[in-house]
PDB file of C-alpha atoms and ligand atoms in Angstrom:
ATOM      1  CA  MET A   1      -2.244 -40.989  24.323  1.00  0.00           C
ATOM      2  CA  SER A   2      -0.237 -39.293  26.808  1.00  0.00           C
ATOM      3  CA  SER A   3      -1.726 -36.201  28.660  1.00  0.00           C
ATOM      4  CA  ALA A   4       0.487 -33.805  26.656  1.00  0.00           C
ATOM      5  CA  SER A   5      -0.639 -35.503  23.397  1.00  0.00           C
ATOM      6  CA  MET A   6      -4.108 -35.431  24.406  1.00  0.00           C
ATOM      7  CA  PHE A   7      -3.788 -31.579  25.306  1.00  0.00           C
ATOM      8  CA  LEU A   8      -2.205 -30.938  21.925  1.00  0.00           C
ATOM      9  CA  GLU A   9      -5.329 -32.752  20.013  1.00  0.00           C
ATOM     10  CA  GLY A  10      -7.493 -29.745  21.417  1.00  0.00           C
ATOM     11  CA  LEU A  11      -4.972 -27.219  20.642  1.00  0.00           C
ATOM     12  CA  ARG A  12      -6.376 -26.056  17.390  1.00  0.00           C
ATOM     13  CA  LEU A  13      -7.764 -23.055  15.840  1.00  0.00           C
ATOM     14  CA  GLU A  14     -11.318 -22.421  14.844  1.00  0.00           C
ATOM     15  CA  PRO A  15     -12.393 -20.126  12.175  1.00  0.00           C
ATOM     16  CA  VAL A  16     -13.853 -16.911  13.416  1.00  0.00           C
ATOM     17  CA  HIS A  17     -17.781 -17.273  12.851  1.00  0.00           C
ATOM     18  CA  GLY A  18     -18.922 -13.830  12.211  1.00  0.00           C
ATOM     19  CA  SER A  19     -19.943 -12.685   8.877  1.00  0.00           C
ATOM     20  CA  GLY A  20     -22.423  -9.993   9.577  1.00  0.00           C
ATOM     21  CA  ASP A  21     -23.621 -11.473  12.782  1.00  0.00           C
ATOM     22  CA  ALA A  22     -24.014  -8.721  15.142  1.00  0.00           C
ATOM     23  CA  SER A  23     -25.248 -11.057  18.302  1.00  0.00           C
ATOM     24  CA  GLY A  24     -21.960 -12.156  19.628  1.00  0.00           C
ATOM     25  CA  ARG A  25     -18.889  -9.755  19.938  1.00  0.00           C
ATOM     26  CA  LEU A  26     -15.596 -11.440  19.079  1.00  0.00           C
ATOM     27  CA  ALA A  27     -13.139 -11.467  21.987  1.00  0.00           C
ATOM     28  CA  LEU A  28     -10.467  -9.734  21.571  1.00  0.00           C
ATOM     29  CA  GLY A  29      -9.230  -8.763  25.098  1.00  0.00           C
ATOM     30  CA  GLY A  30      -5.814  -9.538  26.803  1.00  0.00           C
ATOM     31  CA  LYS A  31      -6.949 -13.104  27.660  1.00  0.00           C
ATOM     32  CA  ALA A  32      -8.000 -13.863  24.113  1.00  0.00           C
ATOM     33  CA  ALA A  33      -4.291 -13.409  23.444  1.00  0.00           C
ATOM     34  CA  ARG A  34      -3.012 -16.323  25.846  1.00  0.00           C
ATOM     35  CA  TRP A  35      -4.340 -19.966  25.555  1.00  0.00           C
ATOM     36  CA  GLU A  36      -5.169 -20.887  29.110  1.00  0.00           C
ATOM     37  CA  ASP A  37      -2.918 -23.964  30.179  1.00  0.00           C
ATOM     38  CA  ALA A  38      -1.281 -24.364  27.062  1.00  0.00           C
ATOM     39  CA  PRO A  39       1.732 -26.797  27.083  1.00  0.00           C
ATOM     40  CA  SER A  40       5.113 -25.966  28.069  1.00  0.00           C
ATOM     41  CA  LYS A  41       7.380 -24.631  25.304  1.00  0.00           C
ATOM     42  CA  SER A  42       9.317 -27.797  25.609  1.00  0.00           C
ATOM     43  CA  ALA A  43       6.402 -29.851  24.680  1.00  0.00           C
ATOM     44  CA  LEU A  44       5.263 -27.633  21.810  1.00  0.00           C
ATOM     45  CA  GLU A  45       8.639 -27.264  20.102  1.00  0.00           C
ATOM     46  CA  PRO A  46       9.023 -30.773  19.060  1.00  0.00           C
ATOM     47  CA  ALA A  47       5.526 -30.976  18.217  1.00  0.00           C
ATOM     48  CA  THR A  48       5.745 -27.726  15.953  1.00  0.00           C
ATOM     49  CA  ALA A  49       8.869 -29.357  14.100  1.00  0.00           C
ATOM     50  CA  GLN A  50       6.771 -32.404  13.440  1.00  0.00           C
ATOM     51  CA  LEU A  51       4.338 -30.062  11.754  1.00  0.00           C
ATOM     52  CA  LEU A  52       6.802 -28.283   9.928  1.00  0.00           C
ATOM     53  CA  GLU A  53       8.226 -31.463   8.569  1.00  0.00           C
ATOM     54  CA  ARG A  54       4.699 -32.593   7.257  1.00  0.00           C
ATOM     55  CA  LEU A  55       4.390 -29.003   5.805  1.00  0.00           C
ATOM     56  CA  SER A  56       7.238 -29.238   3.728  1.00  0.00           C
ATOM     57  CA  ALA A  57       6.290 -32.717   2.235  1.00  0.00           C
ATOM     58  CA  LEU A  58       2.739 -31.241   1.708  1.00  0.00           C
ATOM     59  CA  GLN A  59       4.314 -28.089  -0.267  1.00  0.00           C
ATOM     60  CA  ASP A  60       6.141 -30.537  -2.084  1.00  0.00           C
ATOM     61  CA  VAL A  61       3.128 -32.125  -3.802  1.00  0.00           C
ATOM     62  CA  PHE A  62       1.066 -28.783  -3.816  1.00  0.00           C
ATOM     63  CA  HIS A  63       3.660 -27.320  -6.079  1.00  0.00           C
ATOM     64  CA  ALA A  64       3.992 -30.486  -8.186  1.00  0.00           C
ATOM     65  CA  ASP A  65       0.123 -30.567  -8.293  1.00  0.00           C
ATOM     66  CA  GLY A  66      -0.191 -27.231  -9.376  1.00  0.00           C
ATOM     67  CA  ARG A  67      -3.794 -26.836  -9.316  1.00  0.00           C
ATOM     68  CA  TYR A  68      -4.305 -24.395  -6.628  1.00  0.00           C
ATOM     69  CA  ALA A  69      -2.664 -21.381  -4.880  1.00  0.00           C
ATOM     70  CA  LEU A  70      -2.405 -20.816  -1.231  1.00  0.00           C
ATOM     71  CA  LEU A  71      -2.668 -17.164   0.189  1.00  0.00           C
ATOM     72  CA  ILE A  72      -1.770 -16.888   3.980  1.00  0.00           C
ATOM     73  CA  VAL A  73      -2.659 -13.444   5.405  1.00  0.00           C
ATOM     74  CA  PHE A  74      -0.983 -12.473   8.408  1.00  0.00           C
ATOM     75  CA  GLN A  75      -2.135  -9.286  10.302  1.00  0.00           C
ATOM     76  CA  GLY A  76      -1.500  -7.919  13.666  1.00  0.00           C
ATOM     77  CA  ARG A  77      -0.231  -4.888  15.652  1.00  0.00           C
ATOM     78  CA  ASP A  78       3.292  -3.693  15.751  1.00  0.00           C
ATOM     79  CA  ALA A  79       5.435  -6.427  17.407  1.00  0.00           C
ATOM     80  CA  ALA A  80       2.783  -9.085  17.138  1.00  0.00           C
ATOM     81  CA  GLY A  81       4.986 -11.706  15.668  1.00  0.00           C
ATOM     82  CA  LYS A  82       4.316 -11.413  12.001  1.00  0.00           C
ATOM     83  CA  ASP A  83       8.039 -11.456  11.256  1.00  0.00           C
ATOM     84  CA  GLY A  84       8.517 -14.176  13.517  1.00  0.00           C
ATOM     85  CA  VAL A  85       5.760 -16.626  12.258  1.00  0.00           C
ATOM     86  CA  ILE A  86       6.751 -16.081   8.676  1.00  0.00           C
ATOM     87  CA  ARG A  87      10.332 -17.009   9.712  1.00  0.00           C
ATOM     88  CA  THR A  88       9.536 -20.114  11.584  1.00  0.00           C
ATOM     89  CA  VAL A  89       6.373 -21.424   9.790  1.00  0.00           C
ATOM     90  CA  CYS A  90       7.149 -20.480   6.147  1.00  0.00           C
ATOM     91  CA  GLY A  91      10.757 -21.287   6.784  1.00  0.00           C
ATOM     92  CA  ALA A  92       9.449 -24.820   6.243  1.00  0.00           C
ATOM     93  CA  PHE A  93       8.770 -24.285   2.644  1.00  0.00           C
ATOM     94  CA  ASN A  94      10.970 -24.656  -0.113  1.00  0.00           C
ATOM     95  CA  PRO A  95      11.526 -20.899  -1.178  1.00  0.00           C
ATOM     96  CA  THR A  96      11.301 -21.589  -4.874  1.00  0.00           C
ATOM     97  CA  GLY A  97       7.420 -21.966  -4.333  1.00  0.00           C
ATOM     98  CA  VAL A  98       6.733 -19.425  -2.021  1.00  0.00           C
ATOM     99  CA  GLN A  99       6.221 -15.727  -2.485  1.00  0.00           C
ATOM    100  CA  VAL A 100       6.016 -13.071   0.575  1.00  0.00           C
ATOM    101  CA  SER A 101       4.822  -9.812   0.069  1.00  0.00           C
ATOM    102  CA  ALA A 102       4.974  -6.788   2.777  1.00  0.00           C
ATOM    103  CA  PHE A 103       2.220  -3.979   2.627  1.00  0.00           C
ATOM    104  CA  GLY A 104       3.317  -0.572   3.802  1.00  0.00           C
ATOM    105  CA  PRO A 105       1.770   3.001   3.209  1.00  0.00           C
ATOM    106  CA  PRO A 106       0.488   2.998  -0.003  1.00  0.00           C
ATOM    107  CA  THR A 107       2.798   4.908  -2.762  1.00  0.00           C
ATOM    108  CA  ALA A 108       1.623   7.696  -4.640  1.00  0.00           C
ATOM    109  CA  LEU A 109       0.853   5.679  -7.536  1.00  0.00           C
ATOM    110  CA  GLU A 110      -1.059   2.919  -5.633  1.00  0.00           C
ATOM    111  CA  LEU A 111      -3.099   5.766  -4.113  1.00  0.00           C
ATOM    112  CA  ARG A 112      -4.456   6.860  -7.774  1.00  0.00           C
ATOM    113  CA  HIS A 113      -5.600   2.983  -8.062  1.00  0.00           C
ATOM    114  CA  ASP A 114      -8.279   1.348  -6.166  1.00  0.00           C
ATOM    115  CA  PHE A 115      -6.987  -0.125  -2.897  1.00  0.00           C
ATOM    116  CA  LEU A 116      -6.824  -3.742  -4.246  1.00  0.00           C
ATOM    117  CA  TRP A 117      -4.995  -3.100  -7.200  1.00  0.00           C
ATOM    118  CA  ARG A 118      -1.683  -3.467  -5.478  1.00  0.00           C
ATOM    119  CA  VAL A 119      -2.876  -6.748  -3.658  1.00  0.00           C
ATOM    120  CA  HIS A 120      -4.213  -8.275  -6.660  1.00  0.00           C
ATOM    121  CA  GLU A 121      -0.963  -8.269  -8.558  1.00  0.00           C
ATOM    122  CA  VAL A 122       0.694 -10.107  -6.102  1.00  0.00           C
ATOM    123  CA  VAL A 123      -1.832 -12.832  -5.527  1.00  0.00           C
ATOM    124  CA  PRO A 124       0.217 -16.183  -5.701  1.00  0.00           C
ATOM    125  CA  PRO A 125      -0.260 -18.274  -8.833  1.00  0.00           C
ATOM    126  CA  ARG A 126      -1.149 -21.873  -8.533  1.00  0.00           C
ATOM    127  CA  GLY A 127       1.370 -24.051  -7.516  1.00  0.00           C
ATOM    128  CA  VAL A 128       2.758 -21.185  -5.323  1.00  0.00           C
ATOM    129  CA  ILE A 129       2.158 -20.253  -1.691  1.00  0.00           C
ATOM    130  CA  GLY A 130       1.797 -16.418  -1.166  1.00  0.00           C
ATOM    131  CA  VAL A 131       2.203 -15.217   2.083  1.00  0.00           C
ATOM    132  CA  PHE A 132       1.238 -11.464   2.845  1.00  0.00           C
ATOM    133  CA  ASN A 133       2.669  -9.523   6.065  1.00  0.00           C
ATOM    134  CA  ARG A 134      -0.103  -7.030   6.127  1.00  0.00           C
ATOM    135  CA  SER A 135      -2.588  -6.852   3.605  1.00  0.00           C
ATOM    136  CA  HIS A 136      -5.743  -5.222   1.823  1.00  0.00           C
ATOM    137  CA  TYR A 137      -7.281  -5.216   5.459  1.00  0.00           C
ATOM    138  CA  GLU A 138      -4.968  -2.273   6.516  1.00  0.00           C
ATOM    139  CA  ASP A 139      -7.741  -0.361   4.204  1.00  0.00           C
ATOM    140  CA  VAL A 140      -9.923  -1.156   6.803  1.00  0.00           C
ATOM    141  CA  LEU A 141      -7.642  -0.856   9.697  1.00  0.00           C
ATOM    142  CA  ALA A 142      -4.804   1.699   9.542  1.00  0.00           C
ATOM    143  CA  VAL A 143      -7.038   3.826   7.023  1.00  0.00           C
ATOM    144  CA  ARG A 144     -10.213   3.552   9.559  1.00  0.00           C
ATOM    145  CA  VAL A 145      -8.018   4.272  12.517  1.00  0.00           C
ATOM    146  CA  ARG A 146      -5.631   7.017  11.163  1.00  0.00           C
ATOM    147  CA  GLY A 147      -8.800   8.693   9.368  1.00  0.00           C
ATOM    148  CA  LEU A 148      -7.064   8.515   5.922  1.00  0.00           C
ATOM    149  CA  ALA A 149     -10.347   8.178   4.094  1.00  0.00           C
ATOM    150  CA  PRO A 150     -13.855   9.148   4.593  1.00  0.00           C
ATOM    151  CA  GLU A 151     -15.951   6.545   6.517  1.00  0.00           C
ATOM    152  CA  ASP A 152     -18.211   5.777   3.483  1.00  0.00           C
ATOM    153  CA  VAL A 153     -15.243   4.950   1.490  1.00  0.00           C
ATOM    154  CA  TRP A 154     -13.589   2.424   4.076  1.00  0.00           C
ATOM    155  CA  ARG A 155     -17.122   1.324   4.945  1.00  0.00           C
ATOM    156  CA  ALA A 156     -17.933  -0.035   1.650  1.00  0.00           C
ATOM    157  CA  ARG A 157     -14.603  -1.812   1.581  1.00  0.00           C
ATOM    158  CA  TYR A 158     -15.875  -4.968   3.579  1.00  0.00           C
ATOM    159  CA  ASP A 159     -18.239  -6.227   0.891  1.00  0.00           C
ATOM    160  CA  GLN A 160     -15.553  -5.408  -1.692  1.00  0.00           C
ATOM    161  CA  ILE A 161     -13.144  -7.257   0.248  1.00  0.00           C
ATOM    162  CA  ASN A 162     -15.505 -10.579   0.403  1.00  0.00           C
ATOM    163  CA  ALA A 163     -16.325 -10.264  -3.170  1.00  0.00           C
ATOM    164  CA  PHE A 164     -12.512  -9.898  -4.258  1.00  0.00           C
ATOM    165  CA  GLU A 165     -11.750 -13.043  -1.873  1.00  0.00           C
ATOM    166  CA  GLN A 166     -14.755 -14.885  -3.346  1.00  0.00           C
ATOM    167  CA  MET A 167     -13.720 -14.455  -6.945  1.00  0.00           C
ATOM    168  CA  LEU A 168     -10.038 -15.599  -5.971  1.00  0.00           C
ATOM    169  CA  ALA A 169     -11.375 -18.452  -4.186  1.00  0.00           C
ATOM    170  CA  GLU A 170     -13.559 -19.594  -7.099  1.00  0.00           C
ATOM    171  CA  ASN A 171     -10.433 -19.405  -9.046  1.00  0.00           C
ATOM    172  CA  ARG A 172      -8.657 -21.904  -6.818  1.00  0.00           C
ATOM    173  CA  VAL A 173      -6.959 -19.655  -4.514  1.00  0.00           C
ATOM    174  CA  ILE A 174      -7.016 -21.252  -1.026  1.00  0.00           C
ATOM    175  CA  ILE A 175      -7.167 -18.328   1.462  1.00  0.00           C
ATOM    176  CA  ARG A 176      -6.514 -18.487   5.205  1.00  0.00           C
ATOM    177  CA  LYS A 177      -6.194 -15.231   7.257  1.00  0.00           C
ATOM    178  CA  CYS A 178      -4.311 -15.075  10.774  1.00  0.00           C
ATOM    179  CA  PHE A 179      -4.984 -12.362  13.241  1.00  0.00           C
ATOM    180  CA  LEU A 180      -1.796 -12.525  15.381  1.00  0.00           C
ATOM    181  CA  HIS A 181      -3.524 -11.471  18.596  1.00  0.00           C
ATOM    182  CA  VAL A 182      -0.993  -9.786  21.299  1.00  0.00           C
ATOM    183  CA  SER A 183      -2.299  -8.497  24.507  1.00  0.00           C
ATOM    184  CA  ARG A 184      -1.061  -4.762  25.505  1.00  0.00           C
ATOM    185  CA  ASP A 185       1.143  -5.815  27.807  1.00  0.00           C
ATOM    186  CA  GLU A 186       2.884  -8.165  25.670  1.00  0.00           C
ATOM    187  CA  GLN A 187       3.085  -5.599  23.084  1.00  0.00           C
ATOM    188  CA  ARG A 188       4.701  -3.170  25.509  1.00  0.00           C
ATOM    189  CA  GLU A 189       7.629  -5.625  26.278  1.00  0.00           C
ATOM    190  CA  GLN A 190       8.266  -6.402  22.679  1.00  0.00           C
ATOM    191  CA  LEU A 191       8.635  -2.749  22.013  1.00  0.00           C
ATOM    192  CA  GLN A 192      10.462  -2.359  24.733  1.00  0.00           C
ATOM    193  CA  GLU A 193      12.797  -5.066  23.632  1.00  0.00           C
ATOM    194  CA  ARG A 194      13.014  -2.996  20.168  1.00  0.00           C
ATOM    195  CA  LEU A 195      14.130  -0.016  22.438  1.00  0.00           C
ATOM    196  CA  ASP A 196      16.669  -1.702  24.235  1.00  0.00           C
ATOM    197  CA  ASP A 197      18.583  -4.090  21.967  1.00  0.00           C
ATOM    198  CA  PRO A 198      20.800  -2.480  19.219  1.00  0.00           C
ATOM    199  CA  THR A 199      19.978  -5.053  16.579  1.00  0.00           C
ATOM    200  CA  LYS A 200      16.255  -4.300  17.029  1.00  0.00           C
ATOM    201  CA  ASN A 201      16.340  -0.292  17.404  1.00  0.00           C
ATOM    202  CA  TRP A 202      15.640  -0.233  13.497  1.00  0.00           C
ATOM    203  CA  LYS A 203      12.298  -1.780  14.009  1.00  0.00           C
ATOM    204  CA  PHE A 204      11.043   0.851  16.243  1.00  0.00           C
ATOM    205  CA  ARG A 205       8.938   3.690  14.474  1.00  0.00           C
ATOM    206  CA  LEU A 206       7.153   6.518  15.786  1.00  0.00           C
ATOM    207  CA  ASP A 207       4.061   5.509  14.413  1.00  0.00           C
ATOM    208  CA  ASP A 208       4.166   2.308  16.497  1.00  0.00           C
ATOM    209  CA  LEU A 209       3.756   4.686  19.589  1.00  0.00           C
ATOM    210  CA  GLU A 210       0.989   6.526  17.868  1.00  0.00           C
ATOM    211  CA  ASP A 211      -1.026   3.204  17.106  1.00  0.00           C
ATOM    212  CA  ARG A 212      -0.305   1.882  20.386  1.00  0.00           C
ATOM    213  CA  ALA A 213      -2.092   5.116  21.689  1.00  0.00           C
ATOM    214  CA  ARG A 214      -5.391   3.923  19.622  1.00  0.00           C
ATOM    215  CA  TRP A 215      -5.166   0.524  20.986  1.00  0.00           C
ATOM    216  CA  ASP A 216      -9.106   0.626  21.415  1.00  0.00           C
ATOM    217  CA  ALA A 217      -9.609   1.984  18.213  1.00  0.00           C
ATOM    218  CA  TYR A 218      -7.690  -0.457  16.669  1.00  0.00           C
ATOM    219  CA  THR A 219      -9.484  -3.497  18.461  1.00  0.00           C
ATOM    220  CA  GLU A 220     -12.705  -2.059  17.341  1.00  0.00           C
ATOM    221  CA  ALA A 221     -11.486  -2.015  13.919  1.00  0.00           C
ATOM    222  CA  TYR A 222     -10.157  -5.709  13.835  1.00  0.00           C
ATOM    223  CA  ARG A 223     -13.134  -7.021  15.732  1.00  0.00           C
ATOM    224  CA  GLU A 224     -15.398  -5.430  12.648  1.00  0.00           C
ATOM    225  CA  ALA A 225     -13.156  -6.658  10.007  1.00  0.00           C
ATOM    226  CA  LEU A 226     -12.836 -10.184  11.480  1.00  0.00           C
ATOM    227  CA  GLN A 227     -16.476 -10.586  12.128  1.00  0.00           C
ATOM    228  CA  ARG A 228     -17.579  -9.100   8.875  1.00  0.00           C
ATOM    229  CA  CYS A 229     -14.925 -10.748   6.432  1.00  0.00           C
ATOM    230  CA  SER A 230     -14.371 -14.270   8.072  1.00  0.00           C
ATOM    231  CA  THR A 231     -16.044 -16.191   5.152  1.00  0.00           C
ATOM    232  CA  GLU A 232     -16.595 -19.958   4.388  1.00  0.00           C
ATOM    233  CA  TRP A 233     -14.082 -19.111   1.464  1.00  0.00           C
ATOM    234  CA  ALA A 234     -11.534 -16.948   3.421  1.00  0.00           C
ATOM    235  CA  PRO A 235     -11.781 -17.616   6.981  1.00  0.00           C
ATOM    236  CA  TRP A 236     -10.001 -15.563   9.649  1.00  0.00           C
ATOM    237  CA  TYR A 237      -8.480 -17.551  12.689  1.00  0.00           C
ATOM    238  CA  VAL A 238      -7.325 -15.264  15.582  1.00  0.00           C
ATOM    239  CA  VAL A 239      -4.124 -16.647  16.878  1.00  0.00           C
ATOM    240  CA  PRO A 240      -3.346 -16.374  20.578  1.00  0.00           C
ATOM    241  CA  SER A 241       0.215 -14.964  20.125  1.00  0.00           C
ATOM    242  CA  ASP A 242       1.188 -13.714  23.401  1.00  0.00           C
ATOM    243  CA  ARG A 243       3.442 -17.080  23.697  1.00  0.00           C
ATOM    244  CA  LYS A 244       5.613 -17.654  20.508  1.00  0.00           C
ATOM    245  CA  SER A 245       5.570 -21.404  20.713  1.00  0.00           C
ATOM    246  CA  VAL A 246       1.764 -21.340  20.800  1.00  0.00           C
ATOM    247  CA  ARG A 247       1.438 -19.115  17.920  1.00  0.00           C
ATOM    248  CA  ASN A 248       3.842 -21.264  15.949  1.00  0.00           C
ATOM    249  CA  TYR A 249       2.177 -24.558  16.738  1.00  0.00           C
ATOM    250  CA  LEU A 250      -1.389 -23.196  15.819  1.00  0.00           C
ATOM    251  CA  VAL A 251      -0.364 -21.743  12.798  1.00  0.00           C
ATOM    252  CA  ALA A 252       1.825 -24.547  11.583  1.00  0.00           C
ATOM    253  CA  ARG A 253      -0.980 -26.775  12.456  1.00  0.00           C
ATOM    254  CA  MET A 254      -4.035 -24.897  10.663  1.00  0.00           C
ATOM    255  CA  LEU A 255      -1.615 -24.928   7.655  1.00  0.00           C
ATOM    256  CA  VAL A 256      -1.067 -28.759   7.703  1.00  0.00           C
ATOM    257  CA  GLU A 257      -4.842 -29.035   8.070  1.00  0.00           C
ATOM    258  CA  THR A 258      -5.838 -26.819   5.174  1.00  0.00           C
ATOM    259  CA  LEU A 259      -2.992 -28.612   2.962  1.00  0.00           C
ATOM    260  CA  GLU A 260      -4.349 -31.995   3.769  1.00  0.00           C
ATOM    261  CA  SER A 261      -7.802 -31.022   2.885  1.00  0.00           C
ATOM    262  CA  LEU A 262      -7.112 -30.532  -0.598  1.00  0.00           C
ATOM    263  CA  PRO A 263      -7.146 -33.553  -3.322  1.00  0.00           C
ATOM    264  CA  LEU A 264      -3.323 -33.331  -3.988  1.00  0.00           C
ATOM    265  CA  THR A 265      -1.781 -35.817  -6.046  1.00  0.00           C
ATOM    266  CA  TYR A 266       1.560 -35.964  -8.080  1.00  0.00           C
ATOM    267  CA  PRO A 267       1.216 -35.720 -11.835  1.00  0.00           C
ATOM    268  CA  LYS A 268       1.405 -39.012 -13.718  1.00  0.00           C
ATOM    269  CA  MET A 269       4.123 -39.063 -16.279  1.00  0.00           C
ATOM    270  CA  ASP A 270       3.055 -38.443 -19.653  1.00  0.00           C
ATOM    271  CA  ASP A 271       2.544 -42.085 -21.684  1.00  0.00           C
ATOM    272  CA  ALA A 272       4.663 -40.517 -24.403  1.00  0.00           C
ATOM    273  CA  VAL A 273       7.612 -39.401 -22.100  1.00  0.00           C
ATOM    274  CA  ARG A 274       7.401 -42.688 -20.685  1.00  0.00           C
ATOM    275  CA  GLU A 275       7.680 -44.455 -24.046  1.00  0.00           C
ATOM    276  CA  ALA A 276      10.352 -42.309 -25.290  1.00  0.00           C
ATOM    277  CA  ALA A 277      12.476 -43.258 -21.973  1.00  0.00           C
ATOM    278  CA  ARG A 278      11.783 -46.914 -21.988  1.00  0.00           C
ATOM    279  CA  ASP A 279      15.449 -47.478 -22.668  1.00  0.00           C
ATOM    280  CA  PHE A 280      16.753 -44.902 -20.625  1.00  0.00           C
ATOM    281  CA  LYS A 281      19.665 -46.273 -18.437  1.00  0.00           C
TER     282      LYS A 281
HETATM  283  P1  LIG B   1       5.302  -2.313   9.331  1.00  0.00           P
HETATM  284  O1  LIG B   1       4.679  -3.752   8.648  1.00  0.00           O
HETATM  285  O2  LIG B   1       5.927  -2.211  10.832  1.00  0.00           O
HETATM  286  O3  LIG B   1       6.715  -2.134   8.362  1.00  0.00           O
HETATM  287  O4  LIG B   1       4.521  -1.157   8.613  1.00  0.00           O
HETATM  288  C1  LIG B   1       3.963  -0.971   7.582  1.00  0.00           C
HETATM  289  C2  LIG B   1       3.161   0.383   7.951  1.00  0.00           C
HETATM  290  O5  LIG B   1       2.055   0.493   6.871  1.00  0.00           O
HETATM  291  C3  LIG B   1       1.811   0.176   9.081  1.00  0.00           C
HETATM  292  O6  LIG B   1       2.044   1.261  10.198  1.00  0.00           O
HETATM  293  C4  LIG B   1       0.956  -0.205   8.485  1.00  0.00           C
HETATM  294  O7  LIG B   1      -0.471   0.362   9.232  1.00  0.00           O
HETATM  295  C5  LIG B   1       0.829   0.921   7.011  1.00  0.00           C
HETATM  296  N1  LIG B   1       0.269   0.389   6.160  1.00  0.00           N
HETATM  297  C6  LIG B   1      -0.294  -0.786   5.394  1.00  0.00           C
HETATM  298  N2  LIG B   1      -0.965  -0.594   4.475  1.00  0.00           N
HETATM  299  C7  LIG B   1      -1.303   0.604   4.583  1.00  0.00           C
HETATM  300  C8  LIG B   1      -2.674   1.326   4.072  1.00  0.00           C
HETATM  301  N3  LIG B   1      -3.270   0.578   2.900  1.00  0.00           N
HETATM  302  N4  LIG B   1      -2.670   2.372   4.299  1.00  0.00           N
HETATM  303  C9  LIG B   1      -2.046   3.228   5.445  1.00  0.00           C
HETATM  304  N5  LIG B   1      -1.272   2.351   5.840  1.00  0.00           N
HETATM  305  C10 LIG B   1      -0.875   1.423   5.698  1.00  0.00           C
HETATM  306 MG1  LIG B   2       4.307   0.645  12.464  1.00  0.00          MG
END
């Protein structure tokens, strides 16, 4: 094994071990946004391309098998790369079997329902991969940090989320959740680019600045959400995302490993169909 491939061997995500355990505080500082000594972009990109090819083949059998749904949740601060990872990694999938949902501020109607109403509606059916660009976690993140609901309301949601995700998992929805973790410096660079590049101006919003000013409050909110809601049935992963090539590799690899862990098979042809097609030329 070359030293580059040996290094790649160790470059994989581990789920956050946290549910309810107050002893260890999850590391979410600037250092955790980088993978020290990760291979160069030129070493990672071909490895990621191979993973994406594998992912494409796995999705084919996943779709045909039809017994499971896969739900991939992407959370992260503004400019953390949610759109980028969806474009690159989920670009490997056949669009027929993928459903991407983005969550913005709830509408007036959505606010009159429980917070999971709009989420449950877009949970993927079996055979389909659902990708969430933000999610029900905003209801314990943005809502908490911006004070959009009283504390007793959002506090009750950690258990409600765990129960909801457990119910989905028991109904064969495989859930994987990625926190795209960028450092404060990297976010500044990305936001600066949005200001400088006229093709990216439209992505810049006033509330991006407000949320950046609440950096530490978001860190605390993410820490609690990840620790309380990383479960056996719906694990959270902290994805070091300051470097796009590292981020893409790690997410692609985690998804390959997830799909490979399922007993996927192509359905056998029905005997009656085979019989009827016996003389087919
Ligand atoms: P973006 O993903 O940058 O297009 O922005 C979507 C915005 O919607 C973010 O600022 C989120 O924090 C906000 N958002 C998403 N879900 C909720 C929610 N349930 N309550 C309040 N704000 C939300
Ligand atoms: Mg925003």
